């Protein structure tokens, strides 16, 4: 096993509680976090409820110190291996603030069995400014005395940052001088057919997931097979412009240093559009006003917040703004790579922890 490296040299046994609500992002983030911790030399047990999703993201075991356990029915704490007799040093629950949405309550079993283990609830990534005040605040469950601490991933120095320690900078190359290779990973409501219809002959569109609705447009795109998560960065880097969604692909597109258009996960109360704007305001700082206004319209249109009829006109300005967008994306990439790294922040936090149960 590789000796642990990073902010702590102590070998830790870490449990990641992975409860999937939908799609790929919950499992995708948990897996990325777990793989990174295991690669740093820690023993990681990921308890999950989504074997089919994980088989897609992680078809072959890559890290010997990462153990995936399907915890949908009864499960046992491992009886062999480094973690067998010991209590975990840390329990991480990504998206734990939404855990009422999942039926499997393996977290309760863990709380009962390991009441003193530091427990970190990692929330959704956000660009909202309030998260800076709430990052690393704790709350105690009155009936059990169990303490949870809230960890907020984000884009500024006062947040928990993003996972970027696993980004292979050696893979990086600049985007092409023209926007020729376009990658699309989108939710079904994105105006994909418009994009394809109005792309130029030189623009090759690669689509992962749902094919265009109009069968006549299917010959115009190349369908991309799902690749394991460990190959996803390399896939993004083969393209110039990246359409991404959710949380993890959105982060990887930013790390790729490519112009990107984010389709945010939609919520019924429309709050997602405010969150989209919060991120865009941060991300677009420094862009010339005309580029910024045009780019924001395009983002809104892709997210269904503008009439799709304006797409062709907006798209026709792509080449004019392309050089500025490329430079800007690379500055943003550097901003992120120089900012807090989520896994390091988690490890630094756990070193400062006393047992969580007050009783
Ligand atoms: O799948 P997503 O839309 O995930 C979500 C979920 O809706 C979730 O409930 C919500 O919490 C979250 O978004 C914000 O998109 P995301 O986050 O980009 O996850 C996709 C994962 O799939 C990511 O880890 C990258 C990975 N992936 C591959 O590994 N290979 C591929 O070929 C592709 C297309 C994606």
Short mmCIF file of C-alpha atoms and ligand atoms in Angstrom, two decimals:
data_model
loop_
_atom_site.label_atom_id
_atom_site.label_comp_id
_atom_site.label_asym_id
_atom_site.label_seq_id
_atom_site.Cartn_x
_atom_site.Cartn_y
_atom_site.Cartn_z
CA UNK A 1 0.00 0.00 0.00
CA UNK A 2 1.16 3.55 -0.74
CA UNK A 3 1.94 5.40 2.51
CA UNK A 4 -0.55 8.21 3.18
CA UNK A 5 0.57 11.56 1.86
CA UNK A 6 -0.81 15.07 2.13
CA UNK A 7 -1.74 17.13 5.15
CA UNK A 8 -1.80 14.09 7.42
CA UNK A 9 0.66 11.21 7.43
CA UNK A 10 -1.61 9.20 9.73
CA UNK A 11 -3.25 6.24 8.04
CA UNK A 12 -7.02 6.64 8.33
CA UNK A 13 -9.93 4.28 7.95
CA UNK A 14 -12.68 6.28 6.28
CA UNK A 15 -16.30 5.38 5.55
CA UNK A 16 -18.11 7.15 2.72
CA UNK A 17 -21.90 6.94 2.90
CA UNK A 18 -23.15 7.07 -0.69
CA UNK A 19 -26.92 7.36 -1.02
CA UNK A 20 -28.09 7.90 -4.56
CA UNK A 21 -31.08 10.10 -5.31
CA UNK A 22 -30.96 9.97 -9.11
CA UNK A 23 -28.74 10.07 -12.20
CA UNK A 24 -25.00 9.62 -11.88
CA UNK A 25 -23.75 12.58 -9.90
CA UNK A 26 -24.33 11.39 -6.32
CA UNK A 27 -22.43 8.16 -6.96
CA UNK A 28 -19.99 10.04 -9.21
CA UNK A 29 -18.98 12.49 -6.50
CA UNK A 30 -18.79 9.79 -3.79
CA UNK A 31 -16.64 7.63 -6.01
CA UNK A 32 -14.30 10.49 -6.90
CA UNK A 33 -13.89 11.37 -3.24
CA UNK A 34 -13.33 7.74 -2.22
CA UNK A 35 -10.85 7.05 -5.02
CA UNK A 36 -8.86 10.13 -4.13
CA UNK A 37 -8.69 9.23 -0.44
CA UNK A 38 -7.68 5.65 -1.30
CA UNK A 39 -5.03 6.89 -3.75
CA UNK A 40 -3.54 8.97 -0.92
CA UNK A 41 -3.08 5.71 1.00
CA UNK A 42 -6.10 5.64 3.32
CA UNK A 43 -8.40 2.63 3.72
CA UNK A 44 -11.80 3.60 2.36
CA UNK A 45 -15.08 1.73 2.68
CA UNK A 46 -17.82 3.12 0.50
CA UNK A 47 -21.28 1.97 1.57
CA UNK A 48 -23.71 2.53 -1.26
CA UNK A 49 -27.17 1.74 -2.61
CA UNK A 50 -26.49 1.93 -6.37
CA UNK A 51 -24.57 -1.10 -7.70
CA UNK A 52 -25.69 -0.58 -11.31
CA UNK A 53 -24.54 3.05 -11.39
CA UNK A 54 -21.22 2.18 -9.80
CA UNK A 55 -20.68 -0.63 -12.29
CA UNK A 56 -20.84 2.02 -15.02
CA UNK A 57 -18.59 4.53 -13.29
CA UNK A 58 -16.13 2.03 -11.83
CA UNK A 59 -16.28 -1.16 -13.92
CA UNK A 60 -12.96 -2.51 -12.67
CA UNK A 61 -11.43 -2.10 -9.23
CA UNK A 62 -8.56 0.36 -9.60
CA UNK A 63 -7.60 0.99 -5.96
CA UNK A 64 -6.81 -1.90 -3.63
CA UNK A 65 -7.55 0.20 -0.53
CA UNK A 66 -11.06 1.10 -1.70
CA UNK A 67 -13.81 -1.34 -0.77
CA UNK A 68 -17.31 -0.88 -2.19
CA UNK A 69 -20.14 -2.45 -0.19
CA UNK A 70 -23.71 -2.69 -1.44
CA UNK A 71 -25.54 -1.72 1.75
CA UNK A 72 -29.12 -1.95 0.51
CA UNK A 73 -29.83 -5.00 2.60
CA UNK A 74 -28.02 -6.15 5.70
CA UNK A 75 -24.31 -5.51 5.62
CA UNK A 76 -21.45 -6.27 7.95
CA UNK A 77 -18.49 -4.18 8.85
CA UNK A 78 -15.54 -5.92 7.07
CA UNK A 79 -14.08 -8.81 9.02
CA UNK A 80 -10.74 -8.84 7.27
CA UNK A 81 -8.44 -6.21 5.86
CA UNK A 82 -7.06 -3.10 7.55
CA UNK A 83 -10.46 -1.84 8.64
CA UNK A 84 -11.69 -5.09 10.29
CA UNK A 85 -11.28 -4.52 14.04
CA UNK A 86 -10.91 -0.82 14.12
CA UNK A 87 -13.39 1.95 14.46
CA UNK A 88 -13.35 4.28 11.44
CA UNK A 89 -11.49 7.54 11.93
CA UNK A 90 -13.94 9.49 9.83
CA UNK A 91 -17.38 9.12 8.26
CA UNK A 92 -18.24 11.24 5.23
CA UNK A 93 -21.79 11.64 4.02
CA UNK A 94 -21.95 13.55 0.73
CA UNK A 95 -25.35 15.13 0.03
CA UNK A 96 -26.33 14.02 3.54
CA UNK A 97 -28.60 17.00 3.97
CA UNK A 98 -30.94 15.33 1.44
CA UNK A 99 -30.76 11.92 3.06
CA UNK A 100 -34.49 11.95 3.88
CA UNK A 101 -35.01 11.31 0.16
CA UNK A 102 -33.40 7.91 0.30
CA UNK A 103 -34.97 4.88 1.87
CA UNK A 104 -31.86 3.01 2.87
CA UNK A 105 -30.85 4.18 6.30
CA UNK A 106 -27.48 2.56 6.70
CA UNK A 107 -26.30 5.79 8.26
CA UNK A 108 -28.34 5.01 11.40
CA UNK A 109 -26.55 1.69 11.78
CA UNK A 110 -23.25 3.51 11.53
CA UNK A 111 -24.26 6.16 14.05
CA UNK A 112 -25.21 3.47 16.56
CA UNK A 113 -22.12 1.39 15.97
CA UNK A 114 -19.60 4.25 15.84
CA UNK A 115 -21.13 7.11 17.83
CA UNK A 116 -17.82 8.87 18.43
CA UNK A 117 -16.46 8.91 14.92
CA UNK A 118 -16.23 12.42 13.40
CA UNK A 119 -19.06 12.75 10.88
CA UNK A 120 -18.94 15.22 8.05
CA UNK A 121 -22.00 16.04 5.95
CA UNK A 122 -20.72 17.27 2.61
CA UNK A 123 -23.33 19.46 0.94
CA UNK A 124 -23.92 20.21 -2.73
CA UNK A 125 -21.41 22.41 -4.48
CA UNK A 126 -22.58 26.00 -4.61
CA UNK A 127 -21.41 29.48 -5.54
CA UNK A 128 -23.77 31.14 -3.06
CA UNK A 129 -21.95 33.45 -0.66
CA UNK A 130 -23.77 32.27 2.51
CA UNK A 131 -21.92 28.94 2.40
CA UNK A 132 -18.73 30.67 3.55
CA UNK A 133 -20.37 31.37 6.93
CA UNK A 134 -21.81 27.90 7.32
CA UNK A 135 -18.76 25.91 6.25
CA UNK A 136 -17.62 23.63 9.11
CA UNK A 137 -20.41 24.55 11.51
CA UNK A 138 -21.75 21.66 13.59
CA UNK A 139 -25.09 20.55 14.95
CA UNK A 140 -25.96 17.99 17.58
CA UNK A 141 -28.92 15.60 17.28
CA UNK A 142 -30.75 16.15 20.59
CA UNK A 143 -31.94 12.56 21.09
CA UNK A 144 -28.58 10.89 20.54
CA UNK A 145 -26.00 13.59 21.10
CA UNK A 146 -24.54 12.72 17.71
CA UNK A 147 -22.66 15.65 16.24
CA UNK A 148 -22.52 16.30 12.50
CA UNK A 149 -20.43 18.96 10.85
CA UNK A 150 -21.45 20.67 7.61
CA UNK A 151 -18.86 20.92 4.90
CA UNK A 152 -19.54 23.22 1.93
CA UNK A 153 -17.71 22.64 -1.33
CA UNK A 154 -17.28 25.89 -3.23
CA UNK A 155 -15.19 28.11 -5.46
CA UNK A 156 -13.66 30.55 -2.98
CA UNK A 157 -10.90 30.33 -0.37
CA UNK A 158 -13.44 30.41 2.50
CA UNK A 159 -15.21 27.21 1.38
CA UNK A 160 -14.24 23.54 1.23
CA UNK A 161 -13.17 23.88 -2.41
CA UNK A 162 -13.51 21.14 -5.00
CA UNK A 163 -11.75 17.83 -5.63
CA UNK A 164 -8.91 18.79 -7.96
CA UNK A 165 -5.97 16.80 -6.61
CA UNK A 166 -6.84 14.03 -9.07
CA UNK A 167 -6.74 16.24 -12.15
CA UNK A 168 -3.84 15.04 -14.31
CA UNK A 169 -2.33 18.31 -15.50
CA UNK A 170 -0.01 16.32 -17.78
CA UNK A 171 -3.05 15.46 -19.93
CA UNK A 172 -3.83 19.10 -20.55
CA UNK A 173 -3.50 20.84 -23.90
CA UNK A 174 -5.06 24.14 -24.95
CA UNK A 175 -8.39 24.13 -26.83
CA UNK A 176 -8.25 24.59 -30.61
CA UNK A 177 -8.19 28.15 -31.98
CA UNK A 178 -11.65 27.57 -33.37
CA UNK A 179 -14.63 25.92 -31.71
CA UNK A 180 -14.63 22.70 -33.73
CA UNK A 181 -15.07 19.77 -31.37
CA UNK A 182 -18.11 19.98 -29.14
CA UNK A 183 -18.97 17.56 -26.34
CA UNK A 184 -22.50 17.34 -24.97
CA UNK A 185 -23.60 15.67 -21.74
CA UNK A 186 -27.03 17.10 -20.98
CA UNK A 187 -30.44 16.51 -19.43
CA UNK A 188 -33.27 15.69 -21.86
CA UNK A 189 -34.78 19.20 -21.77
CA UNK A 190 -31.68 20.86 -23.28
CA UNK A 191 -32.24 22.28 -26.80
CA UNK A 192 -29.90 19.70 -28.31
CA UNK A 193 -31.69 19.63 -31.66
CA UNK A 194 -31.23 23.40 -32.01
CA UNK A 195 -27.56 23.11 -31.25
CA UNK A 196 -27.13 20.43 -33.91
CA UNK A 197 -29.28 22.23 -36.46
CA UNK A 198 -27.33 25.45 -36.20
CA UNK A 199 -23.82 24.10 -35.83
CA UNK A 200 -21.54 24.80 -38.78
CA UNK A 201 -20.18 22.06 -41.05
CA UNK A 202 -16.78 22.36 -39.32
CA UNK A 203 -18.29 21.74 -35.89
CA UNK A 204 -18.29 18.07 -34.88
CA UNK A 205 -20.74 17.26 -32.10
CA UNK A 206 -20.19 14.32 -29.78
CA UNK A 207 -23.15 13.42 -27.58
CA UNK A 208 -23.09 11.28 -24.47
CA UNK A 209 -26.46 10.00 -23.27
CA UNK A 210 -29.67 10.81 -25.05
CA UNK A 211 -29.61 11.03 -28.86
CA UNK A 212 -31.22 13.95 -30.72
CA UNK A 213 -35.00 13.63 -30.92
CA UNK A 214 -35.22 14.34 -34.64
CA UNK A 215 -34.00 11.14 -36.38
CA UNK A 216 -32.75 13.25 -39.30
CA UNK A 217 -30.24 14.90 -36.97
CA UNK A 218 -28.79 11.63 -35.71
CA UNK A 219 -26.43 11.33 -38.63
CA UNK A 220 -25.04 14.75 -37.77
CA UNK A 221 -23.70 13.69 -34.35
CA UNK A 222 -21.40 11.05 -33.03
CA UNK A 223 -22.80 9.15 -30.05
CA UNK A 224 -20.25 8.65 -27.30
CA UNK A 225 -20.28 5.51 -25.18
CA UNK A 226 -20.11 5.97 -21.44
CA UNK A 227 -16.50 5.80 -20.24
CA UNK A 228 -15.33 4.85 -16.72
CA UNK A 229 -14.93 7.86 -14.44
CA UNK A 230 -11.14 7.50 -14.49
CA UNK A 231 -11.23 8.13 -18.28
CA UNK A 232 -13.68 11.03 -18.17
CA UNK A 233 -11.14 13.90 -17.95
CA UNK A 234 -9.31 12.58 -21.00
CA UNK A 235 -12.60 12.41 -22.89
CA UNK A 236 -13.41 16.04 -22.07
CA UNK A 237 -9.94 17.17 -23.09
CA UNK A 238 -10.46 15.82 -26.60
CA UNK A 239 -13.01 18.58 -27.18
CA UNK A 240 -12.99 22.37 -27.43
CA UNK A 241 -16.39 23.36 -26.07
CA UNK A 242 -17.98 21.36 -23.25
CA UNK A 243 -21.68 21.14 -22.45
CA UNK A 244 -21.91 19.58 -19.00
CA UNK A 245 -24.48 19.18 -16.25
CA UNK A 246 -25.13 18.38 -12.58
CA UNK A 247 -22.10 18.68 -10.35
CA UNK A 248 -19.17 16.42 -11.09
CA UNK A 249 -19.00 16.79 -14.89
CA UNK A 250 -19.48 20.53 -14.34
CA UNK A 251 -16.39 20.63 -12.11
CA UNK A 252 -14.31 18.50 -14.46
CA UNK A 253 -15.14 20.79 -17.40
CA UNK A 254 -13.85 23.76 -15.39
CA UNK A 255 -10.67 21.89 -14.52
CA UNK A 256 -10.28 21.06 -18.20
CA UNK A 257 -9.80 24.79 -18.82
CA UNK A 258 -12.21 24.74 -21.73
CA UNK A 259 -15.13 27.07 -22.46
CA UNK A 260 -18.14 25.30 -20.99
CA UNK A 261 -21.89 25.65 -20.77
CA UNK A 262 -23.44 24.32 -17.59
CA UNK A 263 -26.88 22.81 -17.48
CA UNK A 264 -27.84 22.98 -13.84
CA UNK A 265 -29.94 20.24 -12.22
CA UNK A 266 -33.47 21.68 -12.37
CA UNK A 267 -35.62 22.03 -9.27
CA UNK A 268 -39.41 22.53 -9.19
CA UNK A 269 -39.15 25.81 -7.26
CA UNK A 270 -36.89 27.29 -9.99
CA UNK A 271 -34.23 28.11 -7.37
CA UNK A 272 -31.76 26.44 -9.71
CA UNK A 273 -31.84 29.50 -11.98
CA UNK A 274 -30.72 31.71 -9.09
CA UNK A 275 -27.93 29.26 -8.37
CA UNK A 276 -26.96 29.29 -12.02
CA UNK A 277 -26.71 33.10 -11.90
CA UNK A 278 -24.67 33.03 -8.66
CA UNK A 279 -22.15 30.74 -10.29
CA UNK A 280 -22.07 32.65 -13.55
CA UNK A 281 -21.44 35.95 -11.75
CA UNK A 282 -18.41 34.46 -10.08
CA UNK A 283 -17.16 32.55 -13.10
CA UNK A 284 -17.61 35.37 -15.63
CA UNK A 285 -15.80 38.04 -13.60
CA UNK A 286 -13.27 39.72 -15.85
CA UNK A 287 -14.96 38.91 -19.16
CA UNK A 288 -15.61 41.90 -21.42
CA UNK A 289 -19.22 43.04 -20.97
CA UNK A 290 -20.35 42.14 -24.51
CA UNK A 291 -18.95 38.62 -24.25
CA UNK A 292 -20.39 38.23 -20.80
CA UNK A 293 -23.90 39.32 -21.82
CA UNK A 294 -23.90 37.11 -24.90
CA UNK A 295 -22.49 34.10 -23.02
CA UNK A 296 -25.04 34.48 -20.22
CA UNK A 297 -27.91 34.52 -22.75
CA UNK A 298 -26.55 31.34 -24.29
CA UNK A 299 -26.31 29.70 -20.85
CA UNK A 300 -29.87 30.76 -20.01
CA UNK A 301 -31.14 29.49 -23.34
CA UNK A 302 -29.48 26.10 -22.82
CA UNK A 303 -31.15 25.96 -19.39
CA UNK A 304 -34.61 26.76 -20.74
CA UNK A 305 -34.71 30.24 -19.22
CA UNK A 306 -34.83 32.06 -22.59
CA UNK A 307 -36.95 31.26 -25.65
CA UNK A 308 -35.12 28.73 -27.75
CA UNK A 309 -35.76 30.81 -30.88
CA UNK A 310 -32.88 33.09 -29.98
CA UNK A 311 -30.41 30.17 -30.08
CA UNK A 312 -29.41 30.49 -33.78
CA UNK A 313 -28.52 34.16 -33.44
CA UNK A 314 -26.58 33.61 -30.23
CA UNK A 315 -24.74 30.62 -31.66
CA UNK A 316 -23.71 32.58 -34.76
CA UNK A 317 -21.47 34.76 -32.53
CA UNK A 318 -19.43 31.86 -31.14
CA UNK A 319 -16.26 32.34 -33.22
CA UNK A 320 -16.17 36.07 -32.51
CA UNK A 321 -15.99 35.46 -28.74
CA UNK A 322 -14.01 32.21 -28.85
CA UNK A 323 -10.46 33.52 -28.18
CA UNK A 324 -11.63 35.53 -25.17
CA UNK A 325 -13.56 32.54 -23.81
CA UNK A 326 -10.53 30.27 -24.15
CA UNK A 327 -8.25 32.65 -22.25
CA UNK A 328 -10.88 33.18 -19.60
CA UNK A 329 -11.44 29.44 -19.08
CA UNK A 330 -7.74 28.91 -18.53
CA UNK A 331 -7.60 31.69 -15.92
CA UNK A 332 -10.55 30.10 -14.14
CA UNK A 333 -8.86 26.69 -14.28
CA UNK A 334 -5.80 28.18 -12.58
CA UNK A 335 -7.98 29.91 -9.99
CA UNK A 336 -9.48 26.52 -9.09
CA UNK A 337 -6.21 24.61 -9.10
CA UNK A 338 -4.72 27.23 -6.76
CA UNK A 339 -7.80 27.21 -4.52
CA UNK A 340 -8.81 24.84 -1.71
CA UNK A 341 -8.69 21.12 -2.54
CA UNK A 342 -11.66 19.37 -0.98
CA UNK A 343 -9.89 16.15 0.02
CA UNK A 344 -7.05 18.03 1.69
CA UNK A 345 -9.55 20.23 3.52
CA UNK A 346 -11.40 17.16 4.80
CA UNK A 347 -8.17 15.55 6.02
CA UNK A 348 -7.04 18.74 7.73
CA UNK A 349 -10.41 19.01 9.46
CA UNK A 350 -10.39 15.45 10.78
CA UNK A 351 -7.01 16.00 12.40
CA UNK A 352 -8.57 18.74 14.51
CA UNK A 353 -11.45 16.58 15.75
CA UNK A 354 -12.29 15.29 19.18
CA UNK A 355 -14.85 12.43 19.49
CA UNK A 356 -18.26 13.51 18.22
CA UNK A 357 -20.56 12.10 20.88
CA UNK A 358 -21.02 14.46 23.80
CA UNK A 359 -22.47 11.87 26.15
O1 LIG B 1 -25.67 12.64 -13.60
P1 LIG B 1 -25.76 14.03 -13.13
O2 LIG B 1 -26.84 14.83 -13.66
O3 LIG B 1 -25.82 14.00 -11.59
C1 LIG B 1 -26.51 14.75 -10.70
C2 LIG B 1 -27.66 14.09 -10.11
O4 LIG B 1 -28.80 14.52 -10.77
C3 LIG B 1 -27.71 14.33 -8.67
O5 LIG B 1 -28.92 13.92 -8.07
C4 LIG B 1 -27.41 15.72 -8.32
O6 LIG B 1 -27.15 15.68 -6.98
C5 LIG B 1 -26.17 16.21 -8.97
O7 LIG B 1 -26.21 16.00 -10.37
C6 LIG B 1 -25.92 17.67 -8.74
O8 LIG B 1 -24.39 14.82 -13.48
P2 LIG B 1 -22.93 14.82 -12.87
O9 LIG B 1 -22.91 15.38 -11.48
O10 LIG B 1 -22.11 15.50 -13.83
O11 LIG B 1 -22.54 13.30 -12.79
C7 LIG B 1 -22.12 12.55 -13.88
C8 LIG B 1 -21.02 11.60 -13.46
O12 LIG B 1 -20.78 10.66 -14.50
C9 LIG B 1 -19.69 12.30 -13.20
O13 LIG B 1 -19.02 11.69 -12.14
C10 LIG B 1 -18.92 12.07 -14.50
C11 LIG B 1 -19.40 10.70 -14.86
N1 LIG B 1 -19.27 10.29 -16.26
C12 LIG B 1 -18.36 9.26 -16.58
O14 LIG B 1 -17.65 8.77 -15.70
N2 LIG B 1 -18.27 8.85 -17.86
C13 LIG B 1 -19.02 9.37 -18.86
O15 LIG B 1 -18.90 8.93 -20.02
C14 LIG B 1 -19.93 10.43 -18.54
C15 LIG B 1 -20.76 11.07 -19.60
C16 LIG B 1 -20.02 10.86 -17.22
#
